[in-house]
């Protein structure tokens, strides 16, 4: 049974999906006005791992994550460059997707764009007005926060405390609000900004309504898991709950998950402080698998400090796993015997405990740090038990088990970078053997694997030739 720490209840709860065998999950995506930084990468890696583990447990996961492609920062950047906001967002969505691929983050089932969902936002705002939860003044639509009785249930805030902290808003030009706690659903057009026609005049949606609408459209009124960074708990997610639940009268998301922040040299990493690295910068020094491995070495609810030393030790640790996999592969290829001996059967049985440990850690609120520790225990166990003279089956089984567990975490155990000539020759031989056995799927897999590494195969009459592209 998977247990999830739910920000709503502040407790770990058993995970029971709305519909048996299925998980509906929404994760707030980035605002696309620049390359993503490694802080933005944390929720991407964390929730991709949650998704992978759910899939490993047999759930069919519908995973939706948006791109916020209309926002003040995008407009500002567009004005600086003298291009349209759309050009900026398109460019950085493409760049973000490249970074995601490098970090082995699976594309979402759907990646909706806010600007393509304006009709749905107008619909939801209209419903909220009709139900008395929202009102329009001079082209702006506000949500009537106090009317939603449960406001504050996610962030565990009390409305009167919020009111006290919010006085300053009254003097910042929002006097037209009925209550300083009310938040914006629709804002009127300003010169030089993208805008859409609406019953309240030309304008654009507020940020919070985007996620309520996209989540409802692609996942339905009720979802299982809603995720994002902890900075989103208030006000973003609190407001999403108010909008969605006021509209449907039903509980919006059952489990709210929030990752802690990634800090840099023990200080909060943020664009405004200028102390951030983009994922692209990191990719110039490290394989992005190292970044993924580094992130998963901490529990997602613990703050994580980024430093060169920690990245170096992650690199070394990942290499230890990759070397073990390489050695086991070599041992399997060169084994003198095929079948397991009686003693080896016992070894395999015992190795099963590490997989149990891995699952136990992941079931406990996705404790990837402990899950990685279980992988290392298995690596150590394999290093001592698969030796010269071991059977092919033993080496193959241990190798595949390590790769399988790493795969659940989205960690690739193949060494990246250039292949050695000998490795290429071995793979080509394996491909020939696969073809002889009419295992064309495996043969194609090897060809594609080589292609990815820049090795092009040519089938000639004299045999297979290869070259580096
Ligand atoms: P934004 O583009 O600012 O809307 O952020 C996209 C996602 O990244 C949100 O889920 C944020 O909570 C998350 N995020 C931003 N900065 C950090 C950070 N330093 N550490 C962890 N998560 C972050
Ligand atoms: Zn959101």
Coordinates of C-alpha atoms and ligand atoms in Angstrom, one line a residue:
X1 CA 0.0 0.0 0.0
X2 CA 1.4 3.4 -1.0
X3 CA 1.3 6.0 1.7
X4 CA 1.4 9.7 0.8
X5 CA 2.0 12.7 3.0
X6 CA -1.0 14.9 2.3
X7 CA -0.6 18.7 2.8
X8 CA -4.3 18.9 3.5
X9 CA -4.3 16.7 6.5
X10 CA -0.6 17.1 7.4
X11 CA -0.4 13.3 7.7
X12 CA 0.6 10.3 5.7
X13 CA -2.4 8.6 4.3
X14 CA -3.1 5.3 2.5
X15 CA -3.4 6.0 -1.2
X16 CA -6.8 4.9 -2.4
X17 CA -7.5 6.1 -6.0
X18 CA -10.9 7.5 -7.1
X19 CA -11.1 4.8 -9.7
X20 CA -9.6 1.4 -9.2
X21 CA -6.3 1.0 -11.1
X22 CA -6.2 4.6 -12.3
X23 CA -4.4 7.7 -11.1
X24 CA -5.4 11.2 -12.2
X25 CA -2.6 13.6 -11.4
X26 CA -2.0 17.3 -12.1
X27 CA 1.3 19.1 -11.6
X28 CA 1.8 22.8 -11.9
X29 CA 4.3 23.5 -14.7
X30 CA 6.7 26.3 -15.3
X31 CA 6.2 29.8 -16.5
X32 CA 8.1 29.8 -19.8
X33 CA 10.1 33.0 -20.1
X34 CA 13.6 31.6 -19.8
X35 CA 15.5 28.4 -19.6
X36 CA 14.2 26.4 -16.6
X37 CA 16.5 26.5 -13.5
X38 CA 17.4 23.5 -11.4
X39 CA 14.8 24.6 -8.8
X40 CA 12.1 24.1 -11.4
X41 CA 13.6 20.8 -12.3
X42 CA 13.0 19.5 -8.7
X43 CA 9.2 19.1 -9.0
X44 CA 9.6 17.8 -12.5
X45 CA 11.9 15.0 -11.4
X46 CA 10.0 14.3 -8.2
X47 CA 6.6 14.0 -9.8
X48 CA 7.9 12.0 -12.8
X49 CA 9.3 9.6 -10.2
X50 CA 5.9 9.4 -8.4
X51 CA 4.3 8.7 -11.8
X52 CA 6.8 6.0 -12.7
X53 CA 6.4 4.3 -9.3
X54 CA 2.6 4.4 -9.7
X55 CA 3.0 2.8 -13.2
X56 CA 5.3 0.2 -11.7
X57 CA 2.6 -0.7 -9.2
X58 CA 0.2 -1.3 -12.2
X59 CA -1.7 2.0 -12.2
X60 CA -2.7 3.7 -15.4
X61 CA -1.6 7.2 -14.8
X62 CA -3.1 10.2 -16.5
X63 CA -0.5 12.9 -15.9
X64 CA -1.3 16.5 -16.8
X65 CA 1.2 19.3 -16.5
X66 CA 0.7 22.8 -17.9
X67 CA 2.9 25.4 -19.3
X68 CA 2.0 28.9 -18.1
X69 CA 2.4 30.8 -21.4
X70 CA 0.8 34.1 -20.5
X71 CA 2.2 36.1 -17.6
X72 CA 3.8 39.4 -16.7
X73 CA 7.3 38.0 -17.0
X74 CA 6.8 36.6 -20.5
X75 CA 5.3 39.9 -21.6
X76 CA 8.3 41.8 -20.1
X77 CA 10.8 39.6 -21.9
X78 CA 8.9 39.9 -25.2
X79 CA 9.0 43.7 -24.9
X80 CA 12.7 43.6 -24.1
X81 CA 13.4 41.6 -27.2
X82 CA 10.8 43.3 -29.4
X83 CA 9.0 40.0 -30.2
X84 CA 5.6 38.6 -29.4
X85 CA 4.8 36.9 -26.1
X86 CA 3.9 33.8 -28.1
X87 CA 7.4 33.7 -29.6
X88 CA 9.0 33.8 -26.2
X89 CA 6.8 31.1 -24.7
X90 CA 7.1 28.8 -27.8
X91 CA 10.8 29.1 -27.7
X92 CA 11.2 28.2 -24.0
X93 CA 8.6 25.4 -24.1
X94 CA 10.8 23.8 -26.8
X95 CA 13.9 24.4 -24.7
X96 CA 12.2 23.0 -21.6
X97 CA 11.2 19.9 -23.4
X98 CA 14.8 19.3 -24.4
X99 CA 15.9 19.7 -20.8
X100 CA 13.2 17.3 -19.7
X101 CA 14.4 14.7 -22.1
X102 CA 17.9 15.1 -20.8
X103 CA 16.7 14.4 -17.3
X104 CA 14.7 11.4 -18.5
X105 CA 11.4 13.0 -17.6
X106 CA 8.5 11.4 -19.5
X107 CA 6.3 13.8 -21.5
X108 CA 3.0 14.3 -19.7
X109 CA -0.1 12.6 -21.0
X110 CA -1.2 16.1 -21.8
X111 CA 0.8 19.4 -21.6
X112 CA -1.9 22.0 -21.9
X113 CA -1.1 25.7 -22.7
X114 CA -3.0 28.4 -20.8
X115 CA -3.5 30.5 -23.9
X116 CA -5.3 27.6 -25.7
X117 CA -7.8 27.2 -22.8
X118 CA -9.3 30.7 -22.6
X119 CA -12.8 29.6 -23.4
X120 CA -12.8 27.1 -20.5
X121 CA -11.6 29.9 -18.2
X122 CA -14.4 32.2 -19.3
X123 CA -16.9 29.4 -18.7
X124 CA -15.6 28.7 -15.2
X125 CA -15.5 32.4 -14.3
X126 CA -19.1 32.8 -15.6
X127 CA -20.3 29.9 -13.4
X128 CA -18.6 31.4 -10.4
X129 CA -20.3 34.7 -11.0
X130 CA -23.6 33.0 -11.5
X131 CA -23.2 31.2 -8.2
X132 CA -22.3 34.3 -6.3
X133 CA -18.6 33.4 -5.8
X134 CA -17.3 36.1 -8.1
X135 CA -18.0 39.6 -9.2
X136 CA -16.9 42.0 -11.9
X137 CA -15.8 45.6 -11.4
X138 CA -14.5 47.8 -14.2
X139 CA -13.4 44.8 -16.3
X140 CA -11.7 42.9 -13.5
X141 CA -13.3 39.8 -12.0
X142 CA -12.6 38.9 -8.4
X143 CA -13.2 35.8 -6.4
X144 CA -15.2 36.4 -3.2
X145 CA -12.8 34.6 -0.9
X146 CA -14.9 34.8 2.3
X147 CA -17.8 33.1 0.6
X148 CA -15.9 29.9 0.3
X149 CA -16.2 28.7 3.8
X150 CA -13.2 26.3 3.7
X151 CA -10.7 28.9 2.4
X152 CA -7.4 28.3 4.2
X153 CA -7.8 24.5 4.6
X154 CA -4.7 23.6 2.6
X155 CA -2.3 26.2 3.9
X156 CA -3.9 25.9 7.4
X157 CA -4.3 29.7 7.5
X158 CA -6.9 31.6 9.3
X159 CA -8.8 34.2 7.3
X160 CA -8.6 36.9 10.0
X161 CA -4.8 36.5 10.3
X162 CA -4.6 36.7 6.5
X163 CA -6.8 39.9 6.7
X164 CA -4.4 41.4 9.1
X165 CA -1.4 40.6 6.9
X166 CA -3.1 41.9 3.9
X167 CA -3.9 45.5 4.8
X168 CA -1.3 46.9 2.5
X169 CA -3.2 45.6 -0.5
X170 CA -5.9 48.2 0.2
X171 CA -3.5 51.0 -0.5
X172 CA -2.0 49.4 -3.6
X173 CA -4.8 50.4 -6.0
X174 CA -7.2 47.6 -5.5
X175 CA -9.8 49.6 -3.6
X176 CA -12.5 48.4 -5.9
X177 CA -12.4 45.0 -4.2
X178 CA -15.2 44.1 -1.8
X179 CA -12.6 42.6 0.5
X180 CA -8.8 42.8 0.5
X181 CA -8.7 38.9 0.5
X182 CA -10.5 38.6 -2.8
X183 CA -8.2 37.5 -5.7
X184 CA -8.3 38.1 -9.4
X185 CA -9.9 35.7 -11.9
X186 CA -9.8 38.0 -14.9
X187 CA -7.8 41.2 -15.5
X188 CA -8.5 43.9 -18.1
X189 CA -6.2 44.5 -21.1
X190 CA -3.3 46.8 -20.8
X191 CA -1.7 48.5 -23.9
X192 CA 0.8 46.2 -25.6
X193 CA -0.3 43.0 -23.8
X194 CA -2.0 39.9 -25.3
X195 CA -5.7 39.9 -24.7
X196 CA -8.9 37.9 -25.4
X197 CA -12.5 39.0 -25.6
X198 CA -14.7 38.2 -22.7
X199 CA -18.1 39.2 -21.2
X200 CA -16.2 41.6 -19.0
X201 CA -14.2 43.2 -21.8
X202 CA -10.9 42.4 -23.4
X203 CA -8.3 41.0 -21.0
X204 CA -6.5 37.9 -19.8
X205 CA -7.0 35.3 -17.1
X206 CA -5.4 35.3 -13.6
X207 CA -2.9 32.6 -13.0
X208 CA -4.9 30.5 -10.5
X209 CA -7.9 29.9 -12.7
X210 CA -5.7 28.4 -15.4
X211 CA -4.9 25.3 -13.4
X212 CA -8.5 24.8 -12.1
X213 CA -9.7 24.8 -15.7
X214 CA -7.0 22.7 -17.3
X215 CA -7.2 20.1 -14.5
X216 CA -11.0 19.8 -14.9
X217 CA -10.8 19.6 -18.7
X218 CA -8.2 16.9 -18.9
X219 CA -8.8 15.0 -15.7
X220 CA -12.4 15.7 -14.6
X221 CA -13.8 17.6 -11.6
X222 CA -12.1 15.4 -9.1
X223 CA -8.5 14.2 -9.2
X224 CA -6.3 12.0 -7.1
X225 CA -3.0 13.9 -6.8
X226 CA -2.2 17.5 -7.2
X227 CA 1.5 18.5 -7.0
X228 CA 3.9 21.4 -7.1
X229 CA 6.6 23.2 -5.2
X230 CA 5.9 24.2 -1.6
X231 CA 5.8 27.9 -2.5
X232 CA 2.6 27.1 -4.4
X233 CA 0.6 26.0 -1.3
X234 CA -0.4 29.6 -0.7
X235 CA -2.0 31.4 -2.4
X236 CA -1.9 29.4 -5.7
X237 CA -3.2 26.0 -4.6
X238 CA -5.5 27.5 -1.9
X239 CA -7.1 29.5 -4.7
X240 CA -7.3 26.6 -7.0
X241 CA -9.2 24.7 -4.4
X242 CA -11.6 27.7 -3.8
X243 CA -12.3 28.0 -7.5
X244 CA -12.7 24.3 -8.3
X245 CA -14.7 23.4 -5.2
X246 CA -17.0 26.4 -5.4
X247 CA -17.7 25.5 -9.0
X248 CA -18.3 21.8 -8.6
X249 CA -19.4 21.4 -5.0
X250 CA -17.0 18.4 -4.8
X251 CA -13.6 17.8 -3.3
X252 CA -11.1 18.8 -5.9
X253 CA -7.9 16.9 -5.2
X254 CA -7.6 14.0 -2.7
X255 CA -3.9 14.2 -2.1
X256 CA -1.8 17.4 -2.2
X257 CA 1.9 16.8 -2.5
X258 CA 4.5 19.5 -2.3
X259 CA 8.3 19.3 -2.8
X260 CA 10.6 21.3 -0.6
X261 CA 12.9 23.9 -2.1
X262 CA 16.3 23.5 -3.7
X263 CA 18.7 25.9 -2.1
X264 CA 22.1 27.0 -3.3
X265 CA 25.0 27.3 -0.8
X266 CA 22.3 27.1 1.8
X267 CA 20.4 30.1 0.5
X268 CA 17.1 30.0 -1.3
X269 CA 17.7 29.8 -5.0
X270 CA 15.8 32.4 -6.9
X271 CA 16.0 34.4 -10.1
X272 CA 15.7 37.7 -8.1
X273 CA 18.7 36.9 -6.0
X274 CA 20.6 35.8 -9.1
X275 CA 22.0 32.7 -7.4
X276 CA 20.6 30.1 -9.7
X277 CA 21.8 27.7 -12.4
X278 CA 19.8 26.7 -15.4
X279 CA 19.5 23.0 -16.3
X280 CA 21.2 23.9 -19.5
X281 CA 24.3 25.2 -17.7
X282 CA 24.5 22.1 -15.6
X283 CA 24.2 19.9 -18.7
X284 CA 27.5 21.5 -20.0
X285 CA 29.4 20.1 -17.0
X286 CA 27.4 16.9 -16.1
X287 CA 25.3 14.3 -17.7
X288 CA 21.7 15.3 -16.6
X289 CA 21.3 11.8 -15.2
X290 CA 23.7 13.0 -12.4
X291 CA 21.3 15.9 -11.7
X292 CA 18.3 13.5 -11.5
X293 CA 20.3 11.2 -9.2
X294 CA 21.4 14.1 -7.0
X295 CA 17.7 15.2 -6.6
X296 CA 16.5 11.7 -5.8
X297 CA 19.1 11.2 -3.1
X298 CA 17.0 13.4 -0.9
X299 CA 13.4 12.9 0.2
X300 CA 11.2 15.3 -1.8
X301 CA 9.9 17.0 1.4
X302 CA 13.4 17.8 2.7
X303 CA 15.1 21.0 1.6
X304 CA 18.1 20.2 -0.7
X305 CA 21.3 22.1 -0.9
X306 CA 23.0 22.3 -4.3
X307 CA 26.7 22.4 -4.3
X308 CA 29.6 21.3 -6.6
X309 CA 30.8 18.8 -3.9
X310 CA 27.4 17.1 -3.7
X311 CA 27.1 16.9 -7.5
X312 CA 30.6 15.4 -7.6
X313 CA 29.7 12.7 -5.1
X314 CA 26.4 12.0 -7.0
X315 CA 28.5 11.6 -10.1
X316 CA 30.7 9.1 -8.4
X317 CA 27.9 7.2 -6.8
X318 CA 26.0 6.9 -10.1
X319 CA 29.2 5.7 -11.8
X320 CA 29.5 3.0 -9.1
X321 CA 26.1 1.7 -10.2
X322 CA 27.0 2.0 -13.9
X323 CA 30.3 0.2 -13.4
X324 CA 28.5 -2.7 -11.6
X325 CA 26.0 -3.0 -14.4
X326 CA 28.9 -3.0 -17.0
X327 CA 30.8 -5.7 -15.1
X328 CA 27.7 -7.9 -14.7
X329 CA 27.1 -7.5 -18.5
X330 CA 30.6 -8.6 -19.2
X331 CA 30.3 -11.5 -16.8
X332 CA 27.1 -12.6 -18.4
X333 CA 28.7 -12.4 -21.9
X334 CA 31.8 -14.3 -20.9
X335 CA 30.3 -16.9 -18.5
X336 CA 31.4 -20.5 -19.0
X337 CA 28.1 -21.9 -17.8
X338 CA 24.5 -21.0 -18.4
X339 CA 22.3 -22.5 -15.8
X340 CA 22.0 -21.5 -12.2
X341 CA 23.6 -23.8 -9.6
X342 CA 21.7 -24.7 -6.4
X343 CA 23.9 -22.2 -4.5
X344 CA 23.2 -19.5 -7.0
X345 CA 19.5 -20.0 -6.6
X346 CA 19.9 -19.2 -2.9
X347 CA 21.9 -16.1 -3.8
X348 CA 19.0 -14.9 -6.1
X349 CA 16.5 -15.6 -3.4
X350 CA 18.4 -13.5 -0.9
X351 CA 18.9 -10.7 -3.5
X352 CA 15.1 -10.4 -3.5
X353 CA 15.2 -8.7 -0.1
X354 CA 16.7 -5.6 -1.7
X355 CA 13.8 -5.2 -4.0
X356 CA 11.5 -5.6 -1.0
X357 CA 13.4 -2.8 0.7
X358 CA 13.2 -0.7 -2.3
X359 CA 9.4 -1.1 -2.6
X360 CA 9.0 -0.5 1.2
X361 CA 10.9 2.8 0.9
X362 CA 8.9 4.0 -2.1
X363 CA 5.6 2.9 -0.5
X364 CA 6.5 5.2 2.4
X365 CA 5.7 8.5 0.8
X366 CA 8.2 7.9 -2.1
X367 CA 11.3 7.8 0.0
X368 CA 13.7 7.8 -2.9
X369 CA 16.8 8.3 -0.6
X370 CA 16.1 5.0 1.1
X371 CA 15.2 3.4 -2.2
X372 CA 18.6 4.4 -3.7
X373 CA 20.3 3.0 -0.5
X374 CA 18.5 -0.4 -1.3
X375 CA 19.9 -0.2 -4.9
X376 CA 23.4 0.3 -3.4
X377 CA 22.9 -2.7 -1.1
X378 CA 22.0 -4.8 -4.1
X379 CA 25.0 -3.4 -6.1
X380 CA 27.3 -4.4 -3.2
X381 CA 25.7 -7.8 -3.0
X382 CA 26.1 -8.3 -6.7
X383 CA 29.7 -7.2 -6.6
X384 CA 30.5 -9.9 -4.0
X385 CA 28.4 -12.7 -5.3
X386 CA 28.8 -12.5 -9.1
X387 CA 32.4 -13.5 -9.7
X388 CA 34.5 -15.4 -12.2
X389 CA 32.9 -18.8 -12.7
X390 CA 29.4 -17.5 -12.0
X391 CA 26.7 -18.7 -14.4
X392 CA 25.3 -16.4 -17.2
X393 CA 21.9 -16.6 -15.6
X394 CA 23.2 -15.2 -12.2
X395 CA 25.0 -12.3 -13.8
X396 CA 22.2 -11.5 -16.1
X397 CA 19.6 -11.6 -13.4
X398 CA 21.5 -9.4 -11.0
X399 CA 22.3 -7.0 -13.8
X400 CA 18.7 -6.7 -14.9
X401 CA 17.4 -6.3 -11.3
X402 CA 19.7 -3.3 -10.8
X403 CA 18.6 -1.8 -14.1
X404 CA 15.0 -2.5 -13.3
X405 CA 15.0 -0.7 -9.9
X406 CA 17.0 2.2 -11.3
X407 CA 14.5 2.4 -14.2
X408 CA 11.6 2.8 -11.7
X409 CA 13.4 6.0 -10.5
X410 CA 14.0 7.0 -14.2
X411 CA 17.8 6.6 -13.7
X412 CA 19.6 5.3 -16.8
X413 CA 22.3 2.8 -15.9
X414 CA 24.0 2.8 -19.3
X415 CA 27.1 4.9 -19.3
X416 CA 26.5 8.0 -21.4
X417 CA 29.1 9.3 -23.7
X418 CA 31.1 7.6 -26.4
X419 CA 31.1 3.9 -26.9
X420 CA 34.5 2.1 -27.2
X421 CA 35.2 0.3 -30.4
X422 CA 35.0 -3.1 -28.6
X423 CA 31.6 -2.2 -27.1
X424 CA 30.3 -1.4 -30.6
X425 CA 31.6 -4.7 -32.0
X426 CA 30.0 -6.6 -29.2
X427 CA 26.7 -4.9 -29.8
X428 CA 26.9 -5.6 -33.5
X429 CA 27.5 -9.3 -32.9
X430 CA 24.6 -9.4 -30.5
X431 CA 22.4 -7.8 -33.2
X432 CA 23.5 -10.4 -35.8
X433 CA 22.7 -13.1 -33.4
X434 CA 19.3 -11.6 -32.7
X435 CA 18.5 -11.4 -36.4
X436 CA 19.5 -15.0 -36.8
X437 CA 17.0 -15.9 -34.1
X438 CA 14.5 -13.7 -35.9
X439 CA 14.4 -11.5 -32.9
X440 CA 14.0 -8.4 -35.0
X441 CA 12.7 -6.3 -32.1
X442 CA 16.0 -6.7 -30.3
X443 CA 18.0 -6.2 -33.5
X444 CA 16.2 -2.9 -34.1
X445 CA 16.7 -1.9 -30.5
X446 CA 20.4 -2.4 -30.8
X447 CA 20.5 -0.5 -34.1
X448 CA 18.6 2.4 -32.5
X449 CA 20.8 2.3 -29.4
X450 CA 23.9 2.7 -31.6
X451 CA 22.2 5.4 -33.6
X452 CA 21.6 7.4 -30.4
X453 CA 25.3 7.2 -29.7
X454 CA 26.1 8.5 -33.2
X455 CA 27.0 5.1 -34.6
X456 CA 25.6 4.3 -38.0
X457 CA 25.4 0.7 -39.3
X458 CA 25.5 -0.3 -42.9
X459 CA 24.6 -3.8 -43.9
X460 CA 26.9 -4.8 -46.8
X461 CA 27.6 -8.0 -48.6
X462 CA 30.8 -8.4 -46.7
X463 CA 29.0 -8.0 -43.4
X464 CA 28.0 -5.1 -41.1
X465 CA 30.2 -2.0 -41.3
X466 CA 29.9 0.9 -38.9
X467 CA 31.0 4.5 -38.7
X468 CA 30.8 7.4 -36.3
X469 CA 28.3 9.9 -37.7
Ligands
LIG1 P1 7.4 28.8 -11.6 O1 8.0 28.7 -13.0 O2 8.1 29.8 -10.8 O3 5.9 28.9 -11.6 O4 7.8 27.4 -11.0 C1 7.5 26.1 -11.5 C2 7.6 25.1 -10.4 O5 9.0 25.1 -9.9 C3 6.7 25.3 -9.2 O6 6.2 24.0 -8.8 C4 7.6 25.8 -8.2 O7 7.2 25.6 -6.9 C5 8.9 25.1 -8.5 N1 10.1 25.8 -8.0 C6 10.6 27.0 -8.3 N2 11.7 27.3 -7.6 C7 12.1 26.2 -6.9 C8 13.2 25.8 -6.0 N3 14.2 26.6 -5.8 N4 13.1 24.6 -5.5 C9 12.1 23.7 -5.7 N5 11.1 24.0 -6.5 C10 11.0 25.2 -7.1
LIG2 ZN1 -1.1 25.6 -10.8

